[in-house]
Coordinates of C-alpha atoms and ligand atoms in Angstrom, one line a residue:
M1 CA -6.7 5.7 -5.0
T2 CA -6.9 6.3 -1.3
N3 CA -5.4 4.1 1.4
S4 CA -4.6 4.3 4.9
F5 CA -1.2 6.0 4.4
D6 CA -2.9 9.0 2.4
K7 CA -5.4 9.3 5.0
K8 CA -3.1 10.2 7.9
E9 CA -0.2 11.5 6.2
S10 CA 1.6 12.9 9.3
E11 CA 0.9 9.8 11.5
P12 CA 3.7 7.6 10.1
K13 CA 6.4 10.1 10.9
N14 CA 5.1 10.8 14.5
S15 CA 4.9 7.1 15.5
I16 CA 8.4 6.5 14.1
W17 CA 9.7 9.6 15.8
V18 CA 8.3 8.8 19.3
S19 CA 9.6 5.2 19.0
L20 CA 13.2 6.4 18.6
K21 CA 13.2 8.8 21.5
N22 CA 15.8 6.8 23.6
I23 CA 18.4 6.9 20.9
R24 CA 17.6 10.5 20.1
M25 CA 18.1 11.6 23.6
Q26 CA 21.5 9.8 23.7
M27 CA 22.6 11.6 20.4
H28 CA 21.3 14.8 21.9
G29 CA 23.4 14.3 24.9
V30 CA 26.5 14.2 22.7
F31 CA 25.7 16.9 20.0
S32 CA 24.2 19.6 22.4
R33 CA 27.7 20.5 23.6
D34 CA 29.5 23.5 22.2
V35 CA 32.3 21.5 20.6
I36 CA 32.5 18.0 19.0
D37 CA 36.0 16.5 19.5
T38 CA 37.5 13.1 20.1
K39 CA 35.6 12.4 23.3
E40 CA 32.3 13.1 21.6
L41 CA 33.1 10.9 18.7
I42 CA 34.1 8.0 21.1
E43 CA 30.6 8.5 22.7
L44 CA 29.0 8.6 19.5
E45 CA 30.7 5.3 18.7
E46 CA 29.5 3.7 22.0
I47 CA 25.8 4.9 21.4
L48 CA 25.9 3.1 18.1
I49 CA 27.5 -0.1 19.3
L50 CA 25.1 -0.3 22.2
S51 CA 22.1 0.2 19.7
D52 CA 23.3 -2.9 18.0
A53 CA 24.8 -1.1 14.9
G54 CA 28.0 -3.4 15.3
P55 CA 31.4 -2.5 16.1
Q56 CA 32.5 -2.0 12.5
I57 CA 29.7 0.2 11.2
S58 CA 29.8 2.2 14.3
A59 CA 33.7 2.8 13.9
E60 CA 33.2 3.8 10.3
I61 CA 30.4 6.2 10.8
A62 CA 32.3 8.0 13.6
E63 CA 35.4 7.8 11.5
N64 CA 33.4 9.6 8.6
I65 CA 32.4 12.3 10.9
R66 CA 35.9 12.7 12.1
N67 CA 37.0 13.3 8.5
E68 CA 34.2 15.8 7.8
L69 CA 35.3 17.9 11.0
K70 CA 38.9 17.7 9.8
N71 CA 37.8 18.8 6.1
S72 CA 35.8 21.7 7.5
K73 CA 38.7 22.9 9.7
N74 CA 36.5 22.3 12.6
R75 CA 34.0 24.7 11.5
L76 CA 31.1 22.1 11.1
G77 CA 29.8 22.4 14.7
P78 CA 27.5 20.2 16.4
K79 CA 24.6 20.8 14.2
G80 CA 26.8 20.3 11.0
C81 CA 27.9 17.1 12.5
L82 CA 24.3 15.9 13.3
I83 CA 23.4 16.7 9.6
V84 CA 26.2 14.7 8.5
L85 CA 25.4 11.8 10.7
R86 CA 21.7 11.8 9.6
N87 CA 22.7 11.7 6.0
L88 CA 25.1 8.9 6.6
I89 CA 22.5 6.7 8.4
E90 CA 19.9 7.7 5.7
K91 CA 22.2 6.5 2.8
R92 CA 22.9 3.2 4.6
L93 CA 19.2 2.6 5.2
E94 CA 18.3 3.3 1.7
K95 CA 19.9 -0.1 0.7
L96 CA 16.7 -1.4 2.4
V97 CA 14.1 0.5 0.4
D98 CA 12.1 -1.7 -2.1
P99 CA 13.1 -0.8 -5.5
N100 CA 9.8 -2.1 -6.8
H101 CA 7.7 -0.2 -4.3
L102 CA 5.5 -3.3 -3.7
S103 CA 3.5 -1.8 -0.9
Q104 CA 2.3 0.5 -3.6
S105 CA 2.6 -1.4 -7.0
I106 CA 0.5 -4.0 -5.7
L107 CA -2.4 -1.6 -5.5
T108 CA -1.8 0.2 -8.7
E109 CA -0.5 -2.1 -11.3
K110 CA -2.7 -4.3 -13.0
Q111 CA -1.4 -7.9 -13.1
E112 CA -1.8 -10.2 -16.3
N113 CA -2.3 -13.2 -13.8
P114 CA -4.1 -11.0 -11.3
L115 CA -3.6 -13.2 -8.0
V116 CA -0.7 -11.8 -5.9
S117 CA 0.0 -14.4 -3.2
I118 CA 2.2 -13.6 -0.1
L119 CA 3.5 -16.2 2.1
I120 CA 4.2 -14.7 5.6
V121 CA 6.9 -16.4 7.8
G122 CA 8.9 -15.8 11.0
V123 CA 9.6 -17.0 14.3
N124 CA 7.0 -17.5 17.1
G125 CA 5.2 -14.5 18.2
S126 CA 6.9 -12.0 15.7
G127 CA 3.6 -10.4 14.7
K128 CA 2.7 -12.3 11.6
T129 CA -1.1 -12.9 12.1
T130 CA -1.4 -9.2 13.5
T131 CA 0.5 -7.9 10.4
I132 CA -2.0 -10.1 7.9
G133 CA -4.8 -8.4 9.7
K134 CA -3.3 -4.8 9.2
L135 CA -2.4 -5.5 5.5
A136 CA -5.9 -7.0 4.7
S137 CA -7.4 -3.6 5.9
Y138 CA -4.5 -1.6 4.1
Y139 CA -5.1 -3.5 0.7
K140 CA -8.9 -3.6 1.0
A141 CA -9.0 0.1 1.5
G142 CA -7.1 0.3 -2.0
N143 CA -10.1 -1.6 -3.6
L144 CA -8.2 -4.8 -3.9
S145 CA -10.2 -8.2 -3.1
V146 CA -8.2 -9.7 -0.4
A147 CA -8.4 -13.1 1.2
L148 CA -6.4 -14.9 4.1
A149 CA -5.3 -18.4 4.2
A150 CA -5.1 -19.9 7.7
C151 CA -2.1 -22.3 7.3
D152 CA -1.0 -22.1 11.0
T153 CA -2.4 -25.8 11.4
F154 CA -0.2 -26.1 14.5
R155 CA -2.5 -24.4 17.1
A156 CA -6.4 -24.2 16.8
A157 CA -6.3 -20.7 18.2
A158 CA -4.3 -19.5 15.3
N159 CA -7.1 -20.1 13.0
E160 CA -9.6 -18.3 15.3
Q161 CA -7.2 -15.3 15.4
L162 CA -7.0 -15.1 11.7
I163 CA -10.9 -15.6 11.3
S164 CA -11.4 -12.7 13.8
W165 CA -9.0 -10.4 11.7
G166 CA -11.0 -11.5 8.6
E167 CA -14.2 -10.5 10.3
N168 CA -12.9 -7.2 11.4
N169 CA -11.9 -6.6 7.7
S170 CA -15.0 -8.2 6.1
V171 CA -12.6 -10.5 4.0
E172 CA -12.6 -14.0 3.6
V173 CA -10.7 -16.5 5.4
F174 CA -9.8 -19.9 3.8
S175 CA -9.5 -22.3 6.9
S176 CA -9.2 -25.7 5.8
R177 CA -9.6 -28.8 8.0
V178 CA -6.6 -30.4 6.6
V179 CA -3.6 -30.6 8.9
D180 CA -0.9 -30.4 6.1
P181 CA -0.4 -26.5 5.8
A182 CA 1.3 -27.0 2.3
A183 CA -2.2 -28.7 1.2
A184 CA -4.3 -25.8 2.9
A185 CA -2.0 -23.3 1.0
F186 CA -2.6 -25.2 -2.2
E187 CA -6.5 -25.2 -1.8
A188 CA -6.4 -21.6 -0.8
I189 CA -4.6 -20.5 -4.0
K190 CA -6.9 -22.6 -6.1
T191 CA -10.1 -21.1 -4.6
S192 CA -8.5 -17.6 -4.8
K193 CA -8.1 -18.0 -8.3
E194 CA -11.5 -19.2 -8.9
K195 CA -12.9 -16.3 -7.0
K196 CA -10.8 -13.6 -8.8
I197 CA -9.2 -12.7 -5.6
D198 CA -6.4 -9.9 -6.0
I199 CA -4.1 -10.6 -3.1
L200 CA -4.0 -13.7 -0.8
F201 CA -2.0 -13.7 2.4
V202 CA -1.0 -17.1 3.7
D203 CA -0.5 -17.3 7.5
T204 CA 2.1 -19.7 8.9
A205 CA 2.9 -21.2 12.4
G206 CA 6.0 -19.5 14.0
R207 CA 9.1 -21.5 13.8
L208 CA 12.6 -21.2 14.9
P209 CA 14.9 -21.5 11.9
N210 CA 17.0 -24.2 13.6
N211 CA 14.0 -26.5 13.8
K212 CA 14.7 -28.8 10.9
N213 CA 11.3 -30.4 10.5
L214 CA 9.5 -27.1 10.6
I215 CA 11.9 -25.6 8.1
E216 CA 11.4 -28.5 5.8
E217 CA 7.5 -28.0 6.1
L218 CA 8.1 -24.3 5.2
K219 CA 10.0 -25.3 2.1
K220 CA 7.2 -27.7 1.2
I221 CA 4.5 -24.9 1.7
R222 CA 6.6 -22.7 -0.7
R223 CA 6.9 -25.4 -3.3
V224 CA 3.5 -26.3 -3.4
M225 CA 2.3 -22.7 -3.6
S226 CA 4.5 -21.9 -6.4
K227 CA 3.1 -25.0 -8.4
A228 CA -0.5 -23.7 -7.6
N229 CA 0.5 -20.3 -8.5
N230 CA 1.5 -21.1 -12.0
G231 CA 3.4 -18.0 -12.9
S232 CA 1.3 -15.5 -10.8
Q233 CA 3.2 -13.0 -8.8
E234 CA 4.4 -14.5 -5.4
H235 CA 6.3 -13.2 -2.5
T236 CA 7.6 -14.5 0.8
W237 CA 7.9 -11.9 3.4
I238 CA 9.6 -12.4 6.8
V239 CA 8.3 -10.7 9.9
I240 CA 10.8 -9.4 12.3
D241 CA 10.3 -8.1 15.8
C242 CA 12.3 -5.1 16.2
N243 CA 13.3 -6.1 19.6
T244 CA 15.1 -9.1 18.2
G245 CA 18.1 -6.6 17.6
Q246 CA 21.0 -7.9 15.7
N247 CA 19.9 -11.5 16.0
A248 CA 17.5 -10.6 13.1
I249 CA 20.3 -10.9 10.9
S250 CA 21.0 -14.6 11.6
Q251 CA 17.3 -15.2 11.6
I252 CA 16.8 -13.8 8.2
R253 CA 19.9 -15.5 6.9
K254 CA 18.7 -19.0 8.1
F255 CA 15.0 -18.4 6.8
R256 CA 16.6 -17.3 3.5
E257 CA 18.5 -20.5 3.1
A258 CA 15.3 -22.4 3.2
V259 CA 13.0 -20.0 1.2
D260 CA 13.6 -17.1 -1.0
I261 CA 12.7 -14.2 1.3
T262 CA 11.6 -11.2 -1.0
G263 CA 10.8 -8.7 1.7
I264 CA 10.9 -7.9 5.3
I265 CA 8.2 -6.4 7.6
L266 CA 9.5 -5.0 10.8
T267 CA 7.1 -5.2 13.7
K268 CA 6.9 -3.6 17.3
F269 CA 8.8 -0.6 16.1
D270 CA 7.0 1.2 18.9
G271 CA 9.1 -0.7 21.4
I272 CA 12.4 -0.4 19.5
N273 CA 15.4 -0.1 21.7
K274 CA 18.2 -1.2 19.6
A275 CA 17.6 0.7 16.3
G276 CA 21.2 0.4 15.0
F277 CA 20.5 -3.2 14.0
L278 CA 18.8 -1.8 10.8
L279 CA 22.2 -0.5 9.8
Q280 CA 23.7 -4.0 10.2
L281 CA 20.6 -5.3 8.3
S282 CA 21.4 -2.9 5.4
K283 CA 25.1 -4.1 5.2
H284 CA 24.5 -7.8 5.6
E285 CA 21.1 -8.7 4.6
P286 CA 19.7 -5.9 2.5
I287 CA 16.4 -7.3 1.6
P288 CA 13.6 -4.6 1.0
I289 CA 11.6 -3.6 4.0
I290 CA 8.1 -3.5 2.8
F291 CA 6.2 -2.3 5.9
V292 CA 6.9 -1.2 9.5
G293 CA 4.4 -2.1 12.3
T294 CA 4.2 0.6 15.0
G295 CA 1.6 -0.8 17.3
E296 CA -1.4 -3.4 17.8
K297 CA -4.0 -1.5 16.2
I298 CA -5.2 -2.2 12.6
T299 CA -3.9 1.1 11.4
D300 CA -0.5 0.8 13.2
I301 CA 1.5 0.1 10.0
V302 CA 3.5 2.5 7.8
A303 CA 5.8 2.4 4.9
F304 CA 9.6 2.1 5.5
S305 CA 11.2 5.4 5.2
P306 CA 14.9 5.9 5.7
E307 CA 14.5 9.7 5.9
I308 CA 12.0 9.6 8.7
I309 CA 14.0 7.0 10.6
S310 CA 17.4 8.6 10.2
S311 CA 15.8 12.0 11.3
G312 CA 14.2 10.4 14.1
I313 CA 17.4 8.8 15.4
V314 CA 19.5 12.2 15.2
G315 CA 16.7 14.4 16.1
L316 CA 16.8 16.6 13.0
D317 CA 13.9 17.0 10.8
S318 CA 15.0 17.6 7.2
M319 CA 11.7 19.5 6.5
T320 CA 12.2 22.1 9.3
E321 CA 16.0 22.3 9.4
Ligands
GTP401 N1 3.5 -3.2 20.2 C1 3.1 -4.0 19.0 N2 2.9 -5.2 19.2 C2 2.5 -6.0 18.1 C3 2.9 -5.5 16.8 N3 2.6 -6.5 15.9 C4 2.1 -7.5 16.6 N4 2.2 -7.2 18.0 C5 1.6 -8.1 19.2 O1 2.5 -9.2 19.2 C6 1.9 -10.3 19.8 C7 2.1 -11.3 18.8 O2 1.4 -11.1 17.5 P1 0.9 -12.3 16.5 O3 0.3 -11.6 15.5 O4 0.1 -13.2 17.3 O5 2.4 -13.1 16.4 P2 2.5 -14.3 15.3 O6 3.8 -14.1 14.8 O7 1.4 -14.5 14.6 O8 2.6 -15.4 16.4 P3 2.6 -17.1 16.3 O9 1.5 -17.4 15.2 O10 2.3 -17.7 17.5 O11 4.1 -17.4 15.7 C8 0.5 -9.8 19.8 O12 0.3 -9.3 21.2 C9 0.3 -8.6 18.9 O13 -0.7 -7.7 19.3 C10 3.3 -4.1 16.6 O14 3.8 -3.6 15.5 N5 3.6 -3.3 17.9
MG402 MG1 0.2 -16.4 14.2

């Protein structure tokens, strides 16, 4: 089965690599010196803190490298330190890997109750609707029948935006006239089952997690969808804008208090400037990252790979080293 990942095998690596240029240049500034000593390790810690890795994780990583240097009787050298650093970061990021490989398993594993419904939530402008457009294309390329439910009943333009993504992908968009998004989601699931749709993405209005009414509304959407689903596979993915930095942690935590978040989609990785927040995420909210958005185009979405991200941060490529 082919899908957009297979078609352009080398691209995910390139787009992630390019996005991490800033932090990589800073790492390069430290590790291109002849000797790595206390001064360099302090600088490393600072780079990590400034990238939103948090003071504790940053100190732990610098300490780990200090110990490795000591154990090697200072024979490790700058390149050796970089390899250790890459491995430390990769190991931490592995906690964010989806053990069920949902991005692929939805494509390949036949379900008993075929409909998989995915509720997409997040704050305003995080990239929910765009991500749904990209995922419609991704799963359609994998020969699944895809439908979209326009449940952002807040803004009239939101429906139009989703309908336009539906047209681009030639997939059906259920756009109800009812103003209650929970009722609209319920209808969409019922119709999807009747039409034997494989995967339904439910778009919701952006909301701040401290807006009590909107969070109650979200809980209602989730409850009603679960009833309509009646045992079919269901997920709730939160869309996180990478520019949110470490605030992403509290955002996810608050959404998780309202609904069971089963996956994360990172968007705007192409504009990431505080990549260290991923390390905090792996420690404090290790929910699987299902996909990473790397631009505004329909194909700008890649699988999450700790190996590619850790290599991109330190500037080492495990394939060529
Ligand atoms: N550079 C970049 N831009 C993105 C990415 N994903 C989404 N965007 C842009 O972010 C903006 C907001 O995207 P939407 O999909 O409308 O966000 P939303 O979460 O649906 O917004 P609301 O429904 O208003 O809450 C648009 O200009 C998108 O093109 C990405 O991965 N990279
Ligand atoms: Mg939207």
